[in-house]
Structure formats: structure tokens, C-alpha cells
Short mmCIF file of C-alpha atoms in Angstrom, two decimals:
data_model
loop_
_atom_site.label_atom_id
_atom_site.label_comp_id
_atom_site.label_asym_id
_atom_site.label_seq_id
_atom_site.Cartn_x
_atom_site.Cartn_y
_atom_site.Cartn_z
CA UNK A 1 67.69 60.04 77.92
CA UNK A 2 64.11 60.70 76.82
CA UNK A 3 62.03 62.71 79.22
CA UNK A 4 58.60 63.91 80.16
CA UNK A 5 58.98 66.70 82.68
CA UNK A 6 56.23 67.96 84.94
CA UNK A 7 56.78 71.39 86.41
CA UNK A 8 55.93 70.63 90.04
CA UNK A 9 56.33 67.54 92.17
CA UNK A 10 54.05 68.76 94.97
CA UNK A 11 51.48 71.54 94.87
CA UNK A 12 49.13 72.88 97.54
CA UNK A 13 46.31 75.16 96.47
CA UNK A 14 43.18 76.63 98.01
CA UNK A 15 39.62 75.95 96.90
CA UNK A 16 38.62 78.27 94.06
CA UNK A 17 42.15 78.98 92.86
CA UNK A 18 43.08 78.60 89.21
CA UNK A 19 45.77 75.96 88.88
CA UNK A 20 48.16 75.33 86.01
CA UNK A 21 50.02 72.03 85.64
CA UNK A 22 52.72 72.09 82.97
CA UNK A 23 54.22 69.19 81.05
CA UNK A 24 57.07 69.19 78.54
CA UNK A 25 58.37 66.27 76.45
CA UNK A 26 61.58 66.14 74.47
CA UNK A 27 60.78 63.18 72.19
CA UNK A 28 58.92 65.04 69.43
CA UNK A 29 55.82 62.95 70.19
CA UNK A 30 52.55 63.93 68.58
CA UNK A 31 50.29 62.57 71.32
CA UNK A 32 50.14 63.92 74.85
CA UNK A 33 47.88 62.94 77.72
CA UNK A 34 46.80 64.02 81.18
CA UNK A 35 45.72 61.37 83.69
CA UNK A 36 44.80 61.47 87.32
CA UNK A 37 45.58 58.57 89.63
CA UNK A 38 43.58 57.85 92.75
CA UNK A 39 43.84 54.85 95.11
CA UNK A 40 41.45 52.10 94.06
CA UNK A 41 40.46 53.90 90.86
CA UNK A 42 43.63 53.55 88.82
CA UNK A 43 44.61 55.94 86.07
CA UNK A 44 41.77 57.89 84.49
CA UNK A 45 42.17 59.94 81.34
CA UNK A 46 41.27 63.62 81.64
CA UNK A 47 42.23 65.04 78.24
CA UNK A 48 44.53 64.17 75.38
CA UNK A 49 45.91 65.89 72.32
CA UNK A 50 46.92 64.55 68.91
CA UNK A 51 48.57 67.69 67.66
CA UNK A 52 49.22 71.31 68.39
CA UNK A 53 46.00 73.16 69.22
CA UNK A 54 44.05 69.88 69.09
CA UNK A 55 42.39 68.43 72.18
CA UNK A 56 39.99 65.63 72.96
CA UNK A 57 38.04 64.91 76.13
CA UNK A 58 38.92 61.79 78.03
CA UNK A 59 36.78 59.99 80.57
CA UNK A 60 36.68 62.68 83.26
CA UNK A 61 37.11 66.15 81.69
CA UNK A 62 34.69 68.01 83.97
CA UNK A 63 36.38 70.83 85.87
CA UNK A 64 39.48 70.74 83.68
CA UNK A 65 40.72 72.33 80.48
CA UNK A 66 43.93 71.96 78.50
CA UNK A 67 46.18 73.96 76.23
CA UNK A 68 48.66 72.81 73.62
CA UNK A 69 50.24 75.80 71.90
CA UNK A 70 53.51 74.01 71.09
CA UNK A 71 54.14 70.38 70.20
CA UNK A 72 56.33 69.73 73.21
CA UNK A 73 54.12 71.36 75.85
CA UNK A 74 50.73 70.29 77.20
CA UNK A 75 49.13 72.19 80.05
CA UNK A 76 46.31 71.11 82.35
CA UNK A 77 44.19 73.87 83.85
CA UNK A 78 41.89 73.63 86.84
CA UNK A 79 39.68 76.67 86.39
CA UNK A 80 38.44 76.70 89.99
CA UNK A 81 40.10 74.06 92.13
CA UNK A 82 37.93 71.93 94.39
CA UNK A 83 38.83 69.46 97.13
CA UNK A 84 37.73 66.51 94.99
CA UNK A 85 40.51 67.40 92.56
CA UNK A 86 43.13 66.47 95.14
CA UNK A 87 45.02 63.72 93.33
CA UNK A 88 48.22 62.60 91.61
CA UNK A 89 48.33 64.05 88.10
CA UNK A 90 50.39 62.26 85.47
CA UNK A 91 51.36 63.57 82.06
CA UNK A 92 52.35 61.18 79.27
CA UNK A 93 53.37 61.28 75.63
CA UNK A 94 53.55 58.75 72.80
CA UNK A 95 53.77 58.22 69.09
CA UNK A 96 50.45 57.68 67.29
CA UNK A 97 49.12 54.11 67.09
CA UNK A 98 50.19 52.18 64.03
CA UNK A 99 53.66 53.67 63.90
CA UNK A 100 55.09 51.12 66.30
CA UNK A 101 56.78 52.07 69.52
CA UNK A 102 53.47 53.54 70.72
CA UNK A 103 54.13 53.05 74.39
CA UNK A 104 53.39 55.85 76.82
CA UNK A 105 56.22 57.73 78.48
CA UNK A 106 55.12 59.21 81.79
CA UNK A 107 56.34 62.10 83.85
CA UNK A 108 57.02 61.69 87.56
CA UNK A 109 53.66 63.17 88.49
CA UNK A 110 52.36 66.16 90.42
CA UNK A 111 50.72 65.49 93.76
CA UNK A 112 48.10 68.23 94.06
CA UNK A 113 46.38 68.96 97.34
CA UNK A 114 43.41 71.34 97.33
CA UNK A 115 42.56 72.67 100.78
CA UNK B 1 32.53 50.28 77.59
CA UNK B 2 36.10 49.01 77.75
CA UNK B 3 37.08 47.41 81.05
CA UNK B 4 40.33 46.12 82.49
CA UNK B 5 40.41 44.21 85.79
CA UNK B 6 43.57 43.18 87.60
CA UNK B 7 43.98 40.58 90.31
CA UNK B 8 45.06 40.22 92.97
CA UNK B 9 45.06 43.76 94.35
CA UNK B 10 48.12 42.98 96.41
CA UNK B 11 50.59 40.11 96.47
CA UNK B 12 53.33 39.36 98.92
CA UNK B 13 56.03 36.88 97.84
CA UNK B 14 59.22 35.64 99.35
CA UNK B 15 62.36 36.03 97.30
CA UNK B 16 62.51 33.21 94.77
CA UNK B 17 58.79 32.39 95.02
CA UNK B 18 57.39 32.53 91.49
CA UNK B 19 53.84 33.70 90.79
CA UNK B 20 51.55 35.31 88.21
CA UNK B 21 49.52 38.49 88.02
CA UNK B 22 46.26 38.50 86.08
CA UNK B 23 44.74 41.13 83.79
CA UNK B 24 41.27 40.44 82.38
CA UNK B 25 40.03 42.74 79.66
CA UNK B 26 36.83 43.50 77.81
CA UNK B 27 37.77 45.69 74.88
CA UNK B 28 36.24 46.10 71.45
CA UNK B 29 38.85 45.16 68.88
CA UNK B 30 42.00 44.89 70.97
CA UNK B 31 44.82 46.90 69.45
CA UNK B 32 47.38 46.34 72.17
CA UNK B 33 47.73 45.11 75.75
CA UNK B 34 50.32 46.99 77.78
CA UNK B 35 52.12 46.28 81.04
CA UNK B 36 53.73 49.01 83.13
CA UNK B 37 55.64 49.05 86.38
CA UNK B 38 55.17 51.90 88.85
CA UNK B 39 57.44 52.57 91.79
CA UNK B 40 56.17 54.69 94.71
CA UNK B 41 56.17 58.40 93.92
CA UNK B 42 57.02 57.87 90.26
CA UNK B 43 55.21 57.64 86.96
CA UNK B 44 54.57 54.25 85.34
CA UNK B 45 57.39 52.77 83.29
CA UNK B 46 56.70 50.70 80.18
CA UNK B 47 57.41 46.96 80.28
CA UNK B 48 55.67 45.16 77.40
CA UNK B 49 53.16 45.43 74.59
CA UNK B 50 51.25 42.38 73.32
CA UNK B 51 49.09 42.51 70.23
CA UNK B 52 47.62 39.09 69.54
CA UNK B 53 46.55 35.97 71.42
CA UNK B 54 49.41 33.56 71.91
CA UNK B 55 52.05 36.27 71.92
CA UNK B 56 54.67 36.22 74.70
CA UNK B 57 57.37 38.70 75.70
CA UNK B 58 60.15 38.37 78.27
CA UNK B 59 62.41 40.71 80.15
CA UNK B 60 64.70 39.38 82.86
CA UNK B 61 62.44 37.69 85.45
CA UNK B 62 59.21 38.85 83.82
CA UNK B 63 57.19 37.18 81.08
CA UNK B 64 53.92 38.51 79.71
CA UNK B 65 51.41 36.33 77.87
CA UNK B 66 48.13 37.10 76.12
CA UNK B 67 44.91 35.20 75.42
CA UNK B 68 41.68 36.48 73.91
CA UNK B 69 40.33 37.44 77.33
CA UNK B 70 43.27 37.99 79.65
CA UNK B 71 46.95 38.59 80.06
CA UNK B 72 49.33 37.22 82.65
CA UNK B 73 52.53 38.67 84.00
CA UNK B 74 54.64 35.78 85.24
CA UNK B 75 57.37 36.60 87.73
CA UNK B 76 60.05 33.92 88.04
CA UNK B 77 62.26 33.81 91.13
CA UNK B 78 61.48 37.41 92.13
CA UNK B 79 63.89 39.64 94.00
CA UNK B 80 63.09 42.50 96.43
CA UNK B 81 63.82 45.02 93.68
CA UNK B 82 60.82 43.65 91.76
CA UNK B 83 58.57 45.17 94.42
CA UNK B 84 56.31 47.71 92.70
CA UNK B 85 52.79 48.20 91.42
CA UNK B 86 52.20 46.52 88.08
CA UNK B 87 49.62 48.13 85.80
CA UNK B 88 47.86 46.60 82.85
CA UNK B 89 46.22 48.68 80.11
CA UNK B 90 44.34 47.87 76.92
CA UNK B 91 43.83 49.84 73.76
CA UNK B 92 40.76 49.02 71.72
CA UNK B 93 38.84 50.43 68.82
CA UNK B 94 39.90 53.83 67.64
CA UNK B 95 42.44 56.42 68.63
CA UNK B 96 45.08 56.42 71.29
CA UNK B 97 42.99 55.93 74.38
CA UNK B 98 44.16 53.33 76.89
CA UNK B 99 41.99 51.83 79.60
CA UNK B 100 44.00 51.04 82.72
CA UNK B 101 43.38 48.50 85.46
CA UNK B 102 43.83 49.48 89.09
CA UNK B 103 47.07 47.56 89.42
CA UNK B 104 48.60 44.79 91.50
CA UNK B 105 50.84 45.91 94.34
CA UNK B 106 53.68 43.39 94.60
CA UNK B 107 55.96 43.09 97.61
CA UNK B 108 58.91 40.71 97.54
CA UNK B 109 60.58 40.02 100.87
CA UNK B 110 63.87 38.37 101.77
#
């Protein structure tokens, strides 16, 4: 069964800490994404990547960075966590548009609380 | 700026009571309208993709339709296991970016 695996289901961090959220996919997808999901705001795109070592800013990249050293792994980094980054973080992967079957496959999410 | 608006925010149905969820979109050059289902504490799960006005897709009790301005997710004779949040997303213009709506939270009771 195809999978997108996020390293932590729940995470509690303190303000100012550096936080790493890891995501691994086993479908050989080129595209990978990081979203955050907040009540009433829906899913908002933080960063995405088309290929290894490639990254593009999404709608809300401030306070975040990403790393994609291998095709299957996409990491989200909070350089200095703040309370307004408390949220559900969702990783997703897909094939590129135009190749068909371009639906997003999501991980189960990481609920991050910053205290 | 691309926008996707879903209504209603929440919907409560009795088992067997059919209804429709709405997704209105404003996207430059629509390249796909997507429906996802999300259960509590889980990531969204893909349901359908629609590409052009007039297109319809069905899966069990669900049917998705598309016009030039909106999409509907019709739920026929729902069961309690259909309870979930249903998300709509649109891809427009270039690249892989999707714009998501805020979802409709559906509850189906016995």
C-alpha cells in the first residue's frame, strides 16, 4: 500500500526551539508539499518541491524552511518556533501535473504545539 | 488570486437523507478540481478529480459534478460512515499548487 509517513504524530516544543518535521514517501513521486491546517482557514501551502534540492515558496513560507536531499524525503524546519506556529502539519506527495494520476497523497499529519 | 469557497460549513443529515455540498471557485485557467475526504485526526484522502465543465464522477454514494464556476458533491442516501470533512481544491494556471477550501463538516446520524 502506498504511503506518506510523517515522523511524529504529536509534538510539543518550547518557544525558540528549532523543530524538524520529517516526511517520507514510497511512491517515487517527484512533487512533495508541506501544508498547515488550522480551523476556519483550511489547508495553506508552506513550501513545495519539484525535485531533489529544489524548493518553492508557497503561500505562507515565513518562519519556515525546507530541505530535500533525497527524492523520497522532504523536511520542514521551524528555525525558531513561535506560538503562532501551533498547528496541524500535513505532508503530501504527487506526480507532476500533466502525467495523469496527479492527486495528492497525504500523511496522517503532525499536531505541533508550541508552548 | 485563486479562491475556493465551500458551503455549508457544517451539515447534519439523517441516514438516507440525500444532499449536496457546494464548492465555488475563482481560478485562472482551471486545470483540475479535486475532492478529498478527511476523517478526524487523519490526512485528507483523494476522492475525485474533474477537469472540464459537464464532467461527472461517481463512487458509491458520492457523485461529483463540475460547472464553469462551481462543483457539487452529491451524497445519495448517506450512511453514518460517510461522516467526515469534505475538502474541495482547485488547480489553476501553472505548476502544482492547489488552492483548498475550508471544507464542509458532514455528520450523518441514524
